mmCIF file of C-alpha atoms in Angstrom:
data_model
loop_
_atom_site.group_PDB
_atom_site.id
_atom_site.type_symbol
_atom_site.label_atom_id
_atom_site.label_comp_id
_atom_site.label_asym_id
_atom_site.label_seq_id
_atom_site.Cartn_x
_atom_site.Cartn_y
_atom_site.Cartn_z
ATOM 1 C CA UNK A 593 34.815 13.092 25.877
ATOM 2 C CA UNK A 594 34.454 10.734 29.104
ATOM 3 C CA UNK A 595 38.147 10.919 29.424
ATOM 4 C CA UNK A 596 38.158 14.745 29.738
ATOM 5 C CA UNK A 597 34.898 14.458 32.274
ATOM 6 C CA UNK A 598 36.595 12.150 34.656
ATOM 7 C CA UNK A 599 40.240 14.562 34.046
ATOM 8 C CA UNK A 600 37.937 17.720 34.737
ATOM 9 C CA UNK A 601 36.315 15.737 37.959
ATOM 10 C CA UNK A 602 39.632 14.076 39.673
ATOM 11 C CA UNK A 603 41.115 17.972 39.070
ATOM 12 C CA UNK A 604 38.072 19.431 40.868
ATOM 13 C CA UNK A 605 37.915 16.929 43.714
ATOM 14 C CA UNK A 606 41.452 17.577 44.095
ATOM 15 C CA UNK A 607 41.402 21.414 44.703
ATOM 16 C CA UNK A 608 38.062 21.548 46.531
ATOM 17 C CA UNK A 609 39.284 19.093 48.991
ATOM 18 C CA UNK A 610 42.818 20.839 49.669
ATOM 19 C CA UNK A 611 41.171 23.839 51.887
ATOM 20 C CA UNK A 612 39.722 21.068 54.302
ATOM 21 C CA UNK A 613 42.873 19.678 54.122
ATOM 22 C CA UNK A 614 45.047 22.928 55.014
ATOM 23 C CA UNK A 615 42.389 23.403 57.991
ATOM 24 C CA UNK A 616 42.989 20.011 59.416
ATOM 25 C CA UNK A 617 46.759 20.310 59.890
ATOM 26 C CA UNK A 618 45.595 23.397 62.132
ATOM 27 C CA UNK A 619 43.823 21.236 64.562
ATOM 28 C CA UNK A 620 45.669 20.514 67.464
ATOM 29 C CA UNK A 621 46.638 24.184 67.600
ATOM 30 C CA UNK A 622 43.228 25.190 67.482
ATOM 31 C CA UNK A 623 42.831 22.337 70.332
ATOM 32 C CA UNK A 624 44.852 23.720 72.875
ATOM 33 C CA UNK A 625 44.382 27.372 71.673
ATOM 34 C CA UNK A 626 40.330 27.259 71.609
ATOM 35 C CA UNK A 627 39.062 24.362 73.784
ATOM 36 C CA UNK A 628 42.461 24.227 76.369
ATOM 37 C CA UNK A 629 42.878 20.578 75.737
ATOM 38 C CA UNK A 630 44.810 18.401 77.593
ATOM 39 C CA UNK A 631 47.579 16.392 76.372
ATOM 40 C CA UNK A 632 45.691 13.444 76.685
ATOM 41 C CA UNK A 633 43.114 14.961 74.209
ATOM 42 C CA UNK A 634 45.898 16.084 71.991
ATOM 43 C CA UNK A 635 47.343 12.649 71.535
ATOM 44 C CA UNK A 636 43.702 10.938 71.018
ATOM 45 C CA UNK A 637 43.084 13.306 68.213
ATOM 46 C CA UNK A 638 46.726 12.668 66.636
ATOM 47 C CA UNK A 639 46.271 8.909 66.606
ATOM 48 C CA UNK A 640 43.020 8.840 64.799
ATOM 49 C CA UNK A 641 44.848 8.851 61.620
ATOM 50 C CA UNK A 642 46.774 5.587 61.467
ATOM 51 C CA UNK A 643 44.152 4.231 63.538
ATOM 52 C CA UNK A 644 41.406 4.942 61.409
ATOM 53 C CA UNK A 645 43.299 4.348 58.414
ATOM 54 C CA UNK A 646 43.206 0.457 58.830
ATOM 55 C CA UNK A 647 39.244 0.478 59.934
ATOM 56 C CA UNK A 648 38.987 2.691 56.236
ATOM 57 C CA UNK A 649 40.098 -0.164 54.169
ATOM 58 C CA UNK A 650 36.559 -2.187 54.996
ATOM 59 C CA UNK A 651 34.401 0.349 53.413
ATOM 60 C CA UNK A 652 35.564 -0.340 50.187
ATOM 61 C CA UNK A 653 35.741 -3.998 50.972
ATOM 62 C CA UNK A 654 32.751 -5.063 49.186
ATOM 63 C CA UNK A 655 33.818 -3.414 45.790
ATOM 64 C CA UNK A 656 34.534 -6.496 43.991
ATOM 65 C CA UNK A 657 31.052 -7.160 43.958
ATOM 66 C CA UNK A 658 30.587 -5.290 40.452
ATOM 67 C CA UNK A 659 31.581 -1.696 39.077
ATOM 68 C CA UNK A 660 28.284 -0.255 39.346
ATOM 69 C CA UNK A 661 28.777 0.517 43.169
ATOM 70 C CA UNK A 662 32.170 2.416 42.480
ATOM 71 C CA UNK A 663 30.656 5.950 41.337
ATOM 72 C CA UNK A 664 28.406 5.096 44.845
ATOM 73 C CA UNK A 665 30.751 4.540 46.595
ATOM 74 C CA UNK A 666 33.192 7.018 46.164
ATOM 75 C CA UNK A 667 30.391 9.843 46.481
ATOM 76 C CA UNK A 668 29.086 8.605 49.798
ATOM 77 C CA UNK A 669 32.597 8.722 51.467
ATOM 78 C CA UNK A 670 33.152 11.882 50.326
ATOM 79 C CA UNK A 671 29.954 13.279 51.722
ATOM 80 C CA UNK A 672 30.642 11.423 54.987
ATOM 81 C CA UNK A 673 33.756 13.120 55.580
ATOM 82 C CA UNK A 674 32.912 16.573 54.591
ATOM 83 C CA UNK A 675 29.424 16.472 56.291
ATOM 84 C CA UNK A 676 30.123 17.061 60.162
ATOM 85 C CA UNK A 677 32.365 19.981 59.432
ATOM 86 C CA UNK A 678 29.266 21.810 58.336
ATOM 87 C CA UNK A 679 27.906 22.365 61.959
ATOM 88 C CA UNK A 680 31.526 23.691 63.458
ATOM 89 C CA UNK A 681 29.851 27.261 63.320
ATOM 90 C CA UNK A 682 27.080 25.897 66.199
ATOM 91 C CA UNK A 683 28.965 23.295 67.815
ATOM 92 C CA UNK A 684 31.531 24.069 70.305
ATOM 93 C CA UNK A 685 32.755 21.054 71.783
ATOM 94 C CA UNK A 686 36.113 19.087 71.946
ATOM 95 C CA UNK A 687 34.436 16.126 71.308
ATOM 96 C CA UNK A 688 32.133 17.092 68.243
ATOM 97 C CA UNK A 689 35.697 18.060 66.586
ATOM 98 C CA UNK A 690 37.008 14.921 67.342
ATOM 99 C CA UNK A 691 34.122 12.679 65.870
ATOM 100 C CA UNK A 692 34.587 15.164 62.711
ATOM 101 C CA UNK A 693 37.914 14.574 62.382
ATOM 102 C CA UNK A 694 37.224 10.952 62.851
ATOM 103 C CA UNK A 695 34.834 10.901 60.210
ATOM 104 C CA UNK A 696 36.857 12.838 58.163
ATOM 105 C CA UNK A 697 39.988 10.586 58.470
ATOM 106 C CA UNK A 698 37.966 7.622 57.993
ATOM 107 C CA UNK A 699 36.237 8.022 54.917
ATOM 108 C CA UNK A 700 38.755 10.544 52.943
ATOM 109 C CA UNK A 701 41.079 7.315 53.103
ATOM 110 C CA UNK A 702 38.095 4.709 52.427
ATOM 111 C CA UNK A 703 36.705 6.944 49.494
ATOM 112 C CA UNK A 704 40.716 6.176 47.604
ATOM 113 C CA UNK A 705 40.044 2.475 46.129
ATOM 114 C CA UNK A 706 36.960 3.215 44.598
ATOM 115 C CA UNK A 707 38.199 6.599 42.946
ATOM 116 C CA UNK A 708 41.410 4.669 41.974
ATOM 117 C CA UNK A 709 39.245 2.163 39.931
ATOM 118 C CA UNK A 710 37.238 4.477 38.461
ATOM 119 C CA UNK A 711 40.248 6.041 37.200
ATOM 120 C CA UNK A 712 41.694 2.722 36.220
ATOM 121 C CA UNK A 713 38.366 2.213 33.797
ATOM 122 C CA UNK A 714 38.047 5.696 32.364
ATOM 123 C CA UNK A 715 41.682 6.874 31.838
ATOM 124 C CA UNK A 716 44.470 5.311 29.810
ATOM 125 C CA UNK A 717 47.247 4.305 31.973
ATOM 126 C CA UNK A 718 49.950 6.827 30.949
ATOM 127 C CA UNK A 719 47.311 9.628 31.107
ATOM 128 C CA UNK A 720 46.169 8.089 33.969
ATOM 129 C CA UNK A 721 49.388 8.367 36.000
ATOM 130 C CA UNK A 722 50.383 12.066 34.285
ATOM 131 C CA UNK A 723 46.903 13.073 35.256
ATOM 132 C CA UNK A 724 47.288 11.828 38.850
ATOM 133 C CA UNK A 725 50.740 13.121 39.604
ATOM 134 C CA UNK A 726 50.069 16.708 38.067
ATOM 135 C CA UNK A 727 46.546 16.924 40.057
ATOM 136 C CA UNK A 728 48.663 15.908 43.332
ATOM 137 C CA UNK A 729 51.251 18.371 42.720
ATOM 138 C CA UNK A 730 48.575 20.999 42.049
ATOM 139 C CA UNK A 731 46.974 20.218 45.390
ATOM 140 C CA UNK A 732 49.929 19.757 47.182
ATOM 141 C CA UNK A 733 50.912 23.462 46.233
ATOM 142 C CA UNK A 734 47.575 24.528 46.966
ATOM 143 C CA UNK A 735 47.388 23.140 50.196
ATOM 144 C CA UNK A 736 50.994 24.979 51.207
ATOM 145 C CA UNK A 737 49.365 28.403 49.827
ATOM 146 C CA UNK A 738 46.300 28.045 51.676
ATOM 147 C CA UNK A 739 48.071 27.140 54.967
ATOM 148 C CA UNK A 740 50.323 30.259 54.869
ATOM 149 C CA UNK A 741 46.897 32.074 53.974
ATOM 150 C CA UNK A 742 44.717 30.474 56.871
ATOM 151 C CA UNK A 743 47.298 30.819 59.534
ATOM 152 C CA UNK A 744 47.728 34.608 58.542
ATOM 153 C CA UNK A 745 43.646 35.186 58.988
ATOM 154 C CA UNK A 746 43.715 33.527 62.291
ATOM 155 C CA UNK A 747 46.562 34.833 63.691
ATOM 156 C CA UNK A 748 44.977 38.512 62.571
ATOM 157 C CA UNK A 749 41.286 37.243 63.566
ATOM 158 C CA UNK A 750 40.268 38.101 60.214
ATOM 159 C CA UNK A 751 37.491 35.440 60.189
ATOM 160 C CA UNK A 752 36.493 32.500 62.501
ATOM 161 C CA UNK A 753 37.920 29.216 62.413
ATOM 162 C CA UNK A 754 34.642 27.458 62.545
ATOM 163 C CA UNK A 755 33.353 29.213 59.508
ATOM 164 C CA UNK A 756 36.882 28.392 57.578
ATOM 165 C CA UNK A 757 35.720 24.597 58.446
ATOM 166 C CA UNK A 758 32.113 25.309 57.011
ATOM 167 C CA UNK A 759 33.110 26.701 53.625
ATOM 168 C CA UNK A 760 36.016 24.146 53.319
ATOM 169 C CA UNK A 761 33.452 21.404 54.176
ATOM 170 C CA UNK A 762 30.985 23.138 51.627
ATOM 171 C CA UNK A 763 33.903 23.153 48.882
ATOM 172 C CA UNK A 764 34.620 19.720 49.355
ATOM 173 C CA UNK A 765 31.027 18.612 49.316
ATOM 174 C CA UNK A 766 31.123 20.659 45.641
ATOM 175 C CA UNK A 767 33.213 18.235 44.106
ATOM 176 C CA UNK A 768 30.113 15.696 44.424
ATOM 177 C CA UNK A 769 28.675 17.602 41.641
ATOM 178 C CA UNK A 770 31.308 15.932 39.318
#
């Protein structure tokens, strides 16, 4: 029962996070088109990922203190990663977009060590490896399909990009229920 619940939670976390991942890859284009951002601003955005990956390690550094904090660590990091995107429809500034992106980069990476540790404790090694690989592959395919779908929707002005980010954040936050 616990193994099945863990697998379901991992599946939903992977699938629910992909809409925002697919949208996140479009941000440099949105920066140029919607905000008229300078090359410097776009460069600052692009450097977020490698720089904040270093700092995300420190979020999980205290995990060796006890296993009771694993789930709390994972849940709070996921919540902090998605939360700023909920405000996209109402905030129209480059610096807020940069802040939301920085939060996403920092905390989406920070949740991984605790997630991996939970999987280590709840799933047998062989099943854990198979499950993680399968769900990663599914989310990779989903991201590609969603990227094409979102690109077409944005090109045809079917939906506002800010609303897509808000919906993507809501979907990502829904994984916290599992």
